[in-house]
Coordinates of C-alpha atoms in Angstrom, one line a residue:
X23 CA -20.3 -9.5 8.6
X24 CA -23.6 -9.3 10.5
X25 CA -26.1 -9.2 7.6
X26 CA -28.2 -6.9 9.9
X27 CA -26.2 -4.0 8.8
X28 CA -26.7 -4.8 5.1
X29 CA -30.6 -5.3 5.7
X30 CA -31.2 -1.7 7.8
X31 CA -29.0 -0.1 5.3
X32 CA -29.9 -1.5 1.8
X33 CA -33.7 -1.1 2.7
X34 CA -32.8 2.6 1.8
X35 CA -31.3 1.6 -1.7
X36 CA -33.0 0.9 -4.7
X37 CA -30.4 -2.0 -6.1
X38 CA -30.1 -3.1 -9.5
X39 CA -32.4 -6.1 -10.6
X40 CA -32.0 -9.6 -9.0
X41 CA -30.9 -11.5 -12.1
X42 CA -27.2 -10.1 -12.5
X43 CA -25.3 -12.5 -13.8
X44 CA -21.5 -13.1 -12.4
X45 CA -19.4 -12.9 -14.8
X46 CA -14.9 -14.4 -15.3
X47 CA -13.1 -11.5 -17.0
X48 CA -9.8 -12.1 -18.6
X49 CA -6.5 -12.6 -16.6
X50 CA -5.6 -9.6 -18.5
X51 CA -8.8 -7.8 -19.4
X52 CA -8.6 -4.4 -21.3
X53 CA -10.7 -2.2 -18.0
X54 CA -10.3 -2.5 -14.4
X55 CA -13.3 -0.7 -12.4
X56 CA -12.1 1.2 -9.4
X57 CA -14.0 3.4 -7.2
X58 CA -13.1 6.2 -5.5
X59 CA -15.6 7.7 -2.6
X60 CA -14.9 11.8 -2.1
X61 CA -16.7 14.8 -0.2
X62 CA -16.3 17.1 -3.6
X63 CA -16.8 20.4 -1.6
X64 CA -14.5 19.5 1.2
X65 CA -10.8 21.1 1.6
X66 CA -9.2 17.4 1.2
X67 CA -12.1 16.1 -1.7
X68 CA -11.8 18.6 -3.7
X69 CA -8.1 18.2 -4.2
X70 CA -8.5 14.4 -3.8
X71 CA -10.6 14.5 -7.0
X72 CA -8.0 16.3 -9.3
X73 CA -5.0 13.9 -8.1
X74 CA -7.1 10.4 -8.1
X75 CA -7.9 12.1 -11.9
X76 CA -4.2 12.8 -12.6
X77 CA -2.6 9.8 -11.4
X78 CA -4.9 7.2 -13.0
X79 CA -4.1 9.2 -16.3
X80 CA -0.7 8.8 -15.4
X81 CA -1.2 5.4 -14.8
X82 CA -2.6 5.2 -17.9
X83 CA -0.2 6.4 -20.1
X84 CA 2.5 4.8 -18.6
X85 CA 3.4 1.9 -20.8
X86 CA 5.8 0.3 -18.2
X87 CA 2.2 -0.7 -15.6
X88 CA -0.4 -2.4 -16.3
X89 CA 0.5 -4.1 -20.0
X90 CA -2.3 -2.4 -21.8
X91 CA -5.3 -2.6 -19.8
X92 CA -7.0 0.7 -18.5
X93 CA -7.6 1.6 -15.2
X94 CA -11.1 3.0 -14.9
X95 CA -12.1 5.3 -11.7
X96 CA -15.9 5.7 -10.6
X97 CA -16.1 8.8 -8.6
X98 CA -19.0 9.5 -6.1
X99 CA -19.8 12.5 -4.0
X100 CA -20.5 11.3 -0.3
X101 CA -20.8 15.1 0.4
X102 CA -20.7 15.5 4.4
X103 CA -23.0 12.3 4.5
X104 CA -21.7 9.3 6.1
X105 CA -25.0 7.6 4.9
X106 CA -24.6 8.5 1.3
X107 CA -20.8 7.2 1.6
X108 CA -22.4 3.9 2.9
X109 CA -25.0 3.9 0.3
X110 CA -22.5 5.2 -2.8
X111 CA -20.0 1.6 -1.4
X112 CA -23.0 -0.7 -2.0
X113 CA -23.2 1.1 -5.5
X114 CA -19.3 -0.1 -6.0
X115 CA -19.8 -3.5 -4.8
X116 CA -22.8 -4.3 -7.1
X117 CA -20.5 -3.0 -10.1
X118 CA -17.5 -5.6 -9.9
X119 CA -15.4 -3.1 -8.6
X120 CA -12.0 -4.5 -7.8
X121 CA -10.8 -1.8 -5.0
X122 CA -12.1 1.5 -3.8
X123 CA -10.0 4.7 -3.1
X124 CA -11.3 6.1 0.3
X125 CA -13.4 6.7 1.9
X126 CA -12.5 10.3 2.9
X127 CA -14.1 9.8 7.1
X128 CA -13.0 7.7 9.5
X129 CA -16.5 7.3 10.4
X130 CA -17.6 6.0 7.3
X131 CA -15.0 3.9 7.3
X132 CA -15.8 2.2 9.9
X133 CA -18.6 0.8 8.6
X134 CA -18.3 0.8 5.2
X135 CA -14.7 -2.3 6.6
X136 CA -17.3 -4.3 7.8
X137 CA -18.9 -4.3 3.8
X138 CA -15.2 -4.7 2.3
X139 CA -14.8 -7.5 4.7
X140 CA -17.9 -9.5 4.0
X141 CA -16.8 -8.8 0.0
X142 CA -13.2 -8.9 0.1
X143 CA -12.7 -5.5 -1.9
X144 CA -10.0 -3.8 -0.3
X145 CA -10.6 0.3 0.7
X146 CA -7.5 2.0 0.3
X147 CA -8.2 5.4 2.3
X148 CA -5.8 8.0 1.7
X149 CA -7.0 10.1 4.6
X150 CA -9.0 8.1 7.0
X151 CA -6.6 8.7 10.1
X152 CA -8.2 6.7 13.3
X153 CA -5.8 4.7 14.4
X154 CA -8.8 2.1 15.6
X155 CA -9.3 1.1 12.0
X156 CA -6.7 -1.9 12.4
X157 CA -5.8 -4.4 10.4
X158 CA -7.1 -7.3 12.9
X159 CA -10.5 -6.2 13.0
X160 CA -10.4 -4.4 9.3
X161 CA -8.0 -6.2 7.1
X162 CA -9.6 -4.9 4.0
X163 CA -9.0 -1.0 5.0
X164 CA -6.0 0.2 4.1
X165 CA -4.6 2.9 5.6
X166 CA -2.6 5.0 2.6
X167 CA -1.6 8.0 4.6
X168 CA -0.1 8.4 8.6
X169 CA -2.3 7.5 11.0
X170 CA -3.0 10.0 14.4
X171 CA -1.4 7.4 16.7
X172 CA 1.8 8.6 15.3
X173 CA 0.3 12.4 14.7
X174 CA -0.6 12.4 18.7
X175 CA 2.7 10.9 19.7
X176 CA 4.2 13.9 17.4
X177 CA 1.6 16.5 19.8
X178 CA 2.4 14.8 23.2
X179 CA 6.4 15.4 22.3
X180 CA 5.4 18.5 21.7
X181 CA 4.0 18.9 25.7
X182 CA 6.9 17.1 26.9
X183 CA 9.1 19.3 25.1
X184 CA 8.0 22.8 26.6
X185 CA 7.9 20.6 30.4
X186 CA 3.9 21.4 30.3
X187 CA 1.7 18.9 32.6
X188 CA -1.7 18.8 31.5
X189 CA -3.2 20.0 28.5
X190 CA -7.2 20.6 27.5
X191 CA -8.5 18.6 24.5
X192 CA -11.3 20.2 22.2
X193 CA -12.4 17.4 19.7
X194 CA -14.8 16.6 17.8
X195 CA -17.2 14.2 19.3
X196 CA -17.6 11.1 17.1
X197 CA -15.1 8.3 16.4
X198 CA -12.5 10.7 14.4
X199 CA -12.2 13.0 17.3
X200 CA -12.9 10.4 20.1
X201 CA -10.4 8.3 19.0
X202 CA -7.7 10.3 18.7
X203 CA -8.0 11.8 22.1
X204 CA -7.6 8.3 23.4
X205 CA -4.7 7.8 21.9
X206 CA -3.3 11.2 22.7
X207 CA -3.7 10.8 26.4
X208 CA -2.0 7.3 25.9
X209 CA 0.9 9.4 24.3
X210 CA 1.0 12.1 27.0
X211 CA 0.8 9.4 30.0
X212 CA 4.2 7.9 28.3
X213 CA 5.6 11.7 29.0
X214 CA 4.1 12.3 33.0
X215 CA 1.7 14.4 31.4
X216 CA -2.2 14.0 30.9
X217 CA -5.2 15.5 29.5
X218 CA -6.5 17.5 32.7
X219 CA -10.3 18.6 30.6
X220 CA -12.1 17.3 27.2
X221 CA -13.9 19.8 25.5
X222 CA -16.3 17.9 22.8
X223 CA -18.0 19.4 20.2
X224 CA -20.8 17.9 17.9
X225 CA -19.9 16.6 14.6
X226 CA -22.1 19.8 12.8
X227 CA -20.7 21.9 15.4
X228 CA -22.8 25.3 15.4
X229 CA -21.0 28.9 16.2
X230 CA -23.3 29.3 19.5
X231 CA -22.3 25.3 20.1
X232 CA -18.3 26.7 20.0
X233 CA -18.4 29.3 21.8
X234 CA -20.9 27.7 25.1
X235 CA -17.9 24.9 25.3
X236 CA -14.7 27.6 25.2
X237 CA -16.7 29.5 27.9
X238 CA -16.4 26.2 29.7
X239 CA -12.5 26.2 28.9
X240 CA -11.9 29.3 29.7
X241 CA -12.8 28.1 33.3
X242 CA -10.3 25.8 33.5
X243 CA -6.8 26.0 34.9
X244 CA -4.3 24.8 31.9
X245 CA -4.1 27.1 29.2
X246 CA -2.5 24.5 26.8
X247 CA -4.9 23.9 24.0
X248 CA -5.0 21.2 21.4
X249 CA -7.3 21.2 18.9
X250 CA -8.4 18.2 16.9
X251 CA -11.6 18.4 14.8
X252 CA -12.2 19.1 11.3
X253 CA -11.5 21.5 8.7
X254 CA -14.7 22.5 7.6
X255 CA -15.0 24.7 10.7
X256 CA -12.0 24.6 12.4
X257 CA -11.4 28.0 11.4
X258 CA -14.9 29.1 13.5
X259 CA -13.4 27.6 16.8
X260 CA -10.7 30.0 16.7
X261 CA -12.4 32.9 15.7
X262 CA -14.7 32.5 18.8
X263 CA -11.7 32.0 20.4
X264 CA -10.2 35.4 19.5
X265 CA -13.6 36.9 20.8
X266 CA -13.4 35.9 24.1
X267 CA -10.1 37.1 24.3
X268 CA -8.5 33.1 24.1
X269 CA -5.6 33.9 22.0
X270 CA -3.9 36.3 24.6
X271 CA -0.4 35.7 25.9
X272 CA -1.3 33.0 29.0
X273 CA -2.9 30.7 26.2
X274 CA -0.7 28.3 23.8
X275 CA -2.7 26.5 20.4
X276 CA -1.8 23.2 19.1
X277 CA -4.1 22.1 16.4
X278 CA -3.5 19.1 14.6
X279 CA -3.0 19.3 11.0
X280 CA -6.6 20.0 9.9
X281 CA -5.2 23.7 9.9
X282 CA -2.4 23.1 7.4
X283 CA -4.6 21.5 5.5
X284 CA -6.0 24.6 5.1
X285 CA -3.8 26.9 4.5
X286 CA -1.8 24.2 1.7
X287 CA -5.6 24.6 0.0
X288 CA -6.1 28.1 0.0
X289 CA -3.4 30.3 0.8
X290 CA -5.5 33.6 1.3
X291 CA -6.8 32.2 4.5
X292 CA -3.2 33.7 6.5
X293 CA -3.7 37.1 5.6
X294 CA -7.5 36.8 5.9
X295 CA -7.5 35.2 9.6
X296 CA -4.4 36.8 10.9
X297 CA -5.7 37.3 14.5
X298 CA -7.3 34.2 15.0
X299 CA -4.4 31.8 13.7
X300 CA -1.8 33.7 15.1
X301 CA 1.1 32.0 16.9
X302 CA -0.9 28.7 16.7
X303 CA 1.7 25.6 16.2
X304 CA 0.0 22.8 14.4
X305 CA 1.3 20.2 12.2
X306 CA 1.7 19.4 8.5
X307 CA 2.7 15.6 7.3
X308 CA 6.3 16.0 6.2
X309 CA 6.5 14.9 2.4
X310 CA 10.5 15.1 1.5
X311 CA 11.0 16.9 -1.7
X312 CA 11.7 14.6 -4.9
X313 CA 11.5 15.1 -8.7
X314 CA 8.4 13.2 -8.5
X315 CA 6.7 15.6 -6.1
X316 CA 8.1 18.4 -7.8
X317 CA 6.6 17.4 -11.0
X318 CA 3.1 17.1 -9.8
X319 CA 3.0 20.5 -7.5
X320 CA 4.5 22.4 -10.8
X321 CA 1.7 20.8 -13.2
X322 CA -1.0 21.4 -10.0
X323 CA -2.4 24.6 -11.8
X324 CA -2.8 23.0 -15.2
X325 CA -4.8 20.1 -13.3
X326 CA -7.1 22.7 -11.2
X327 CA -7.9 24.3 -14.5
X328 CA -9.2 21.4 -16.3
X329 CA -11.9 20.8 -13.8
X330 CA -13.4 24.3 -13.0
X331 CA -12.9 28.3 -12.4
X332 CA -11.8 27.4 -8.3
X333 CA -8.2 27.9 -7.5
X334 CA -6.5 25.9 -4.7
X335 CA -3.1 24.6 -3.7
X336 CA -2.9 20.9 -3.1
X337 CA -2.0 19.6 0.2
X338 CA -0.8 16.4 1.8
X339 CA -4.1 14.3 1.3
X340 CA -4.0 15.0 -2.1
X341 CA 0.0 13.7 -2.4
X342 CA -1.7 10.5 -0.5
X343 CA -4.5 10.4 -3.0
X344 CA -2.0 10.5 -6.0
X345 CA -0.2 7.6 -4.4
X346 CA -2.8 5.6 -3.5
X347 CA -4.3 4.7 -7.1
X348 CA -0.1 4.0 -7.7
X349 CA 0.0 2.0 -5.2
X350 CA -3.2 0.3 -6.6
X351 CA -2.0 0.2 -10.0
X352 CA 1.2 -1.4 -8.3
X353 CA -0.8 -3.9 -6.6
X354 CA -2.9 -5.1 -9.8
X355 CA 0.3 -5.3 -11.9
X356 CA 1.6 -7.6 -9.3
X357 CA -1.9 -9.8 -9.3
X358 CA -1.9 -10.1 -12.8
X359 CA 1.7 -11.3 -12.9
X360 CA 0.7 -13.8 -10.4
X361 CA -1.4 -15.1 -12.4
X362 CA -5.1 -13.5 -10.5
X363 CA -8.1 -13.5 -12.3
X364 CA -11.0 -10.9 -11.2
X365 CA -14.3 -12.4 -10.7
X366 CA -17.3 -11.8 -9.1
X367 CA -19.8 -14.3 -7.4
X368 CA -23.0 -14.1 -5.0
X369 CA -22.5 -14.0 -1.5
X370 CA -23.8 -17.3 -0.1
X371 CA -24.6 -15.8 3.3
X372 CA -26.9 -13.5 2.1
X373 CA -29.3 -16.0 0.2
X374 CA -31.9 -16.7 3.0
X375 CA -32.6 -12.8 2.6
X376 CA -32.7 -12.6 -1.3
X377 CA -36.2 -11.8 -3.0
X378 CA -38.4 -8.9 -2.8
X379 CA -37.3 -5.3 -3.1
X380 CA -34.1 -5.5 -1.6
X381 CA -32.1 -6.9 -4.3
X382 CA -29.4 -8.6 -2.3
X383 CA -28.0 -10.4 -4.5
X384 CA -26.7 -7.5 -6.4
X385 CA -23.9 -7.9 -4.2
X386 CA -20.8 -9.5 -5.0
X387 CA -18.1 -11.1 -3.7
X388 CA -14.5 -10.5 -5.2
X389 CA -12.9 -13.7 -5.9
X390 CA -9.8 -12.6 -5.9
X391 CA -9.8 -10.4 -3.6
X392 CA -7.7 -11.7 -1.0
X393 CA -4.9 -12.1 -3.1
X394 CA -5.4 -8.4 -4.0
X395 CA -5.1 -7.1 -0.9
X396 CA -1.7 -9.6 -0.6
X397 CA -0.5 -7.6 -3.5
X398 CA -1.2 -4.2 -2.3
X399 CA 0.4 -5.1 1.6
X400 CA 3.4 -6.4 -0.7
X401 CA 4.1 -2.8 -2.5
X402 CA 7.7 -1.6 -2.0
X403 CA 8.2 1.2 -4.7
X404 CA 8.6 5.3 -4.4
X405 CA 5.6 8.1 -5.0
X406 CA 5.4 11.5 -4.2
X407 CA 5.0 11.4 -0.7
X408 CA 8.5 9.2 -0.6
X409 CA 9.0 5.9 0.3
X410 CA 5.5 3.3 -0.4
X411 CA 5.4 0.2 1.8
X412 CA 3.5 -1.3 4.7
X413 CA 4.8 -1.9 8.2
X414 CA 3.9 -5.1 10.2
X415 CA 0.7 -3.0 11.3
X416 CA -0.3 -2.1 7.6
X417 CA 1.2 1.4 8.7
X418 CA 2.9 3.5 6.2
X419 CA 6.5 3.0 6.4
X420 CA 8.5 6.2 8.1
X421 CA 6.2 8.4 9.7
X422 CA 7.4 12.5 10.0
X423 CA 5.9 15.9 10.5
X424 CA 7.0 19.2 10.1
X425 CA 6.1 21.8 13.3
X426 CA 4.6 24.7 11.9
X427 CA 4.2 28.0 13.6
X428 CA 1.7 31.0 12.2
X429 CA 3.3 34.0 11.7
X430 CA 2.1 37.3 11.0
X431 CA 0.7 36.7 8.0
X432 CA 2.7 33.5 7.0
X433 CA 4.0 30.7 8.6
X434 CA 7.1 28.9 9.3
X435 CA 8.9 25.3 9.6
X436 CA 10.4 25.4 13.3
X437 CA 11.1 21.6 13.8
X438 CA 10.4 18.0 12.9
X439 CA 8.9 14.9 14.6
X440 CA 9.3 11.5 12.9
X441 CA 9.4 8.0 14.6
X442 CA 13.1 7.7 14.5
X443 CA 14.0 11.0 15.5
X444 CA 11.4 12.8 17.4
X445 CA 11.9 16.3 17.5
X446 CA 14.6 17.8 15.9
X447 CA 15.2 20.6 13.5
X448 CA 16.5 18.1 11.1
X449 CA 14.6 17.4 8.2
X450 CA 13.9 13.5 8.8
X451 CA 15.8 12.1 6.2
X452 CA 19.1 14.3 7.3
X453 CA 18.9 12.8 11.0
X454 CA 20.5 9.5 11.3
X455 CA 20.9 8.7 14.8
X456 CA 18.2 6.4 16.4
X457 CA 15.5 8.2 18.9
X458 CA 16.9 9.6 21.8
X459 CA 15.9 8.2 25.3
X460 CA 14.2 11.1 26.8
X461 CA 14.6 14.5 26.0
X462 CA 18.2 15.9 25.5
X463 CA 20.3 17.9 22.9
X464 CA 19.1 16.2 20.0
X465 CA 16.0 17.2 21.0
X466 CA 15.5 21.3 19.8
X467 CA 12.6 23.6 17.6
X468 CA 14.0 26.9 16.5
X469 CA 11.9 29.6 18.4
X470 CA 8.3 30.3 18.0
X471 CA 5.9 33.3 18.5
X472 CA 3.3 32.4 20.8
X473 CA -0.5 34.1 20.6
X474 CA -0.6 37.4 21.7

């Protein structure tokens, strides 16, 4: 790692004193230390928090994992701040933390890679979706939900579907939204089709900065719409889109699923923004139903209510969440057996720069960190989100979404995308055929109501 970044960033962070000393724990020592690295206000944190909570007491308590020692979970509030998330990591790695859960942003974890690199402690992100955070550049980021490339290929079969040639992009403009344009408009050149006008909008978008850039769309020819940028305001963008009279008949809405994440959170939000979602297809990450999943969504209210007087459903990121300290817990069981041994040691690159007020060396490298990360690409078992195991790309195994179309003031399941099957209005599991070659009878969505 370039030592650069740990010098402009650390100069911000007041680090523990210079005279840790590294310490060998036992092959089997009674506490793990893991951290886990969460916007608490945000639609996927808050929900994150109460299932990284519930699964490592699950963990816990289960007497067939971990022979007797306790998983232990650090949780930090990175709030909107990529900074903070950067700052909160160094906290982790100057803690002999074995793993980290998240981070929540694909920005942030872009960065923060380059620090899990440099100290081998893997980041197991259970809704960082850039596909650009690959294993060849970032093989300590895990990736412990789907990424977009398989989301976008999901929207540009979509396009294909309906015979539409060009579409508009409205994104958010940093490496989330970039990113995922690019590999959008990879998806759609596969299909004759292509992205005709990007719309960006800044990361803290404002309500005047939403509405100047649909003025700009409304200018353009295609009225195909897709909308990838984040949940936190998502909801704005199509309010200002109902004001200026963007959600008549000639226009068609495909957001990506920041909007299901949504409405899985808070339910209210359908009969509260009625004319703004409505007839707006997005997407949702199809979870097949198991006793496992139906377990955790039936004890969701009991969880909720142990943290606080805020109601809220849970939605995919937080089935992802849940699974990712199993598939940690998984991971460590499997390290142990083969025979690992956490410990912690200076990082001999950064000695020409210890001294002063900086505190380097109150980072640490994991020792056993590599074999870790073996353990956790080696997980084959089942959580609630189905099947748990890595592709040759460090890519969750079997990749589906449901198509969703808003409703009145509900919304409804028209069809399915997953890698095997495309679209079909087959659940995923129920279609057994390989992918069609182009689009024929296999290919079919039940009917939708379009805006307007």
């Amino acid at each position: 790692m370039n030592t650069l970044w740990l010098v402009l960033l650390l100069v911000f962070f007041n680090g523990v004193s210079s005279d840790v000393t590294r310490h060998d724990v036992s092959r089997r020592p009674e506490v793990v230390n893991i951290g886990a690295l969460i916007c608490f206000d945000s639609n996927i944190g808050k929900v994150a928090k109460v299932a990284i909570n519930a699964a490592v007491d699950d963990v816990n308590s289960n007497p067939t994992i971990l022979n007797g020692t306790t998983l232990k979970v650090a949780m930090q509030d990175t709030k909107t701040s990529d900074f903070l998330g950067i700052v909160e990591a160094f906290r982790f790695m100057e803690n002999d933390t074995v793993a980290i859960i998240g981070p929540q942003f694909s920005v942030t974890a872009h960065v923060i890679s380059h620090i899990a690199n440099e100290l081998q402690v893997p980041l197991l992100s259970f809704a960082a979706t850039d596909s650009t955070l690959a294993p060849l550049q970032f093989p300590y980021f895990v990736r412990t939900t789907q990424s977009d490339a398989y989301q976008m290929a999901a929207v540009a079969e979509l396009v294909g579907y309906y015979e539409w040639r060009d579409v508009i992009v409205i994104y958010v403009d940093d490496d989330f939204g970039r990113n995922g344009t690019a590999a959008l408009g990879d998806k759609l050149a596969e299909k004759r089709c292509e992205i005709s006008y990007k719309a960006h909008l800044s990361p803290k978008a404002s309500k005047e900065n939403i509405t100047n850039v649909l003025i700009k769309v409304s200018y353009q020819e295609s009225r195909i719409l897709i909308l990838h940028i984040y949940a936190s305001w998502g909801l704005d963008v199509l309010d200002a889109a109902k004001n200026l009279q963007m959600m008549e008949t000639e226009y068609v809405w495909i957001a990506t699923d920041w909007l299901t994440t949504i409405l899985d959170t808070y339910s209210s939000t359908l009969s509260q923004k009625t004319d703004s979602i409505q007839g707006v297809r997005t997407l949702r990450i199809y979870i097949p139903d198991s006793d496992l999943k139906i377990r955790l969504v039936s004890n969701w209210s009991n969880l909720v209510g142990k943290v606080g007087n805020d109601s809220f459903g849970l939605n995919t990121y937080g089935f992802y969440a849940y699974d990712s300290v199993w598939i940690l817990a998984r991971a460590i069981e499997s390290f142990f057996n083969q025979k690992g041994n956490f410990s912690f040691s200076n990082d001999s690159s950064l000695a020409e720069l210890r001294g002063g007020n900086m505190n380097l060396d109150a980072m640490s490298i994991s020792n056993g960190g590599q074999l870790l990360l073996q353990s956790i690409r080696d997980v084959d078992t089942t959580g609630v989100t189905g099947p748990l195991a890595f592709n040759s790309d460090m890519d969750l195994v079997d990749p589906a979404y449901e198509v969703i179309n808003v409703i009145g003031t509900g919304s409804r399941t028209v069809g399915y995308w997953s890698n095997s099957s495309s679209l079909s209005i087959l659940r995923p599991k129920e279609h057994q055929g390989k992918r069609p070659n182009g689009f024929n009878s296999s290919q079919q969505l039940y009917s939708v109501i379009w805006p307007g």
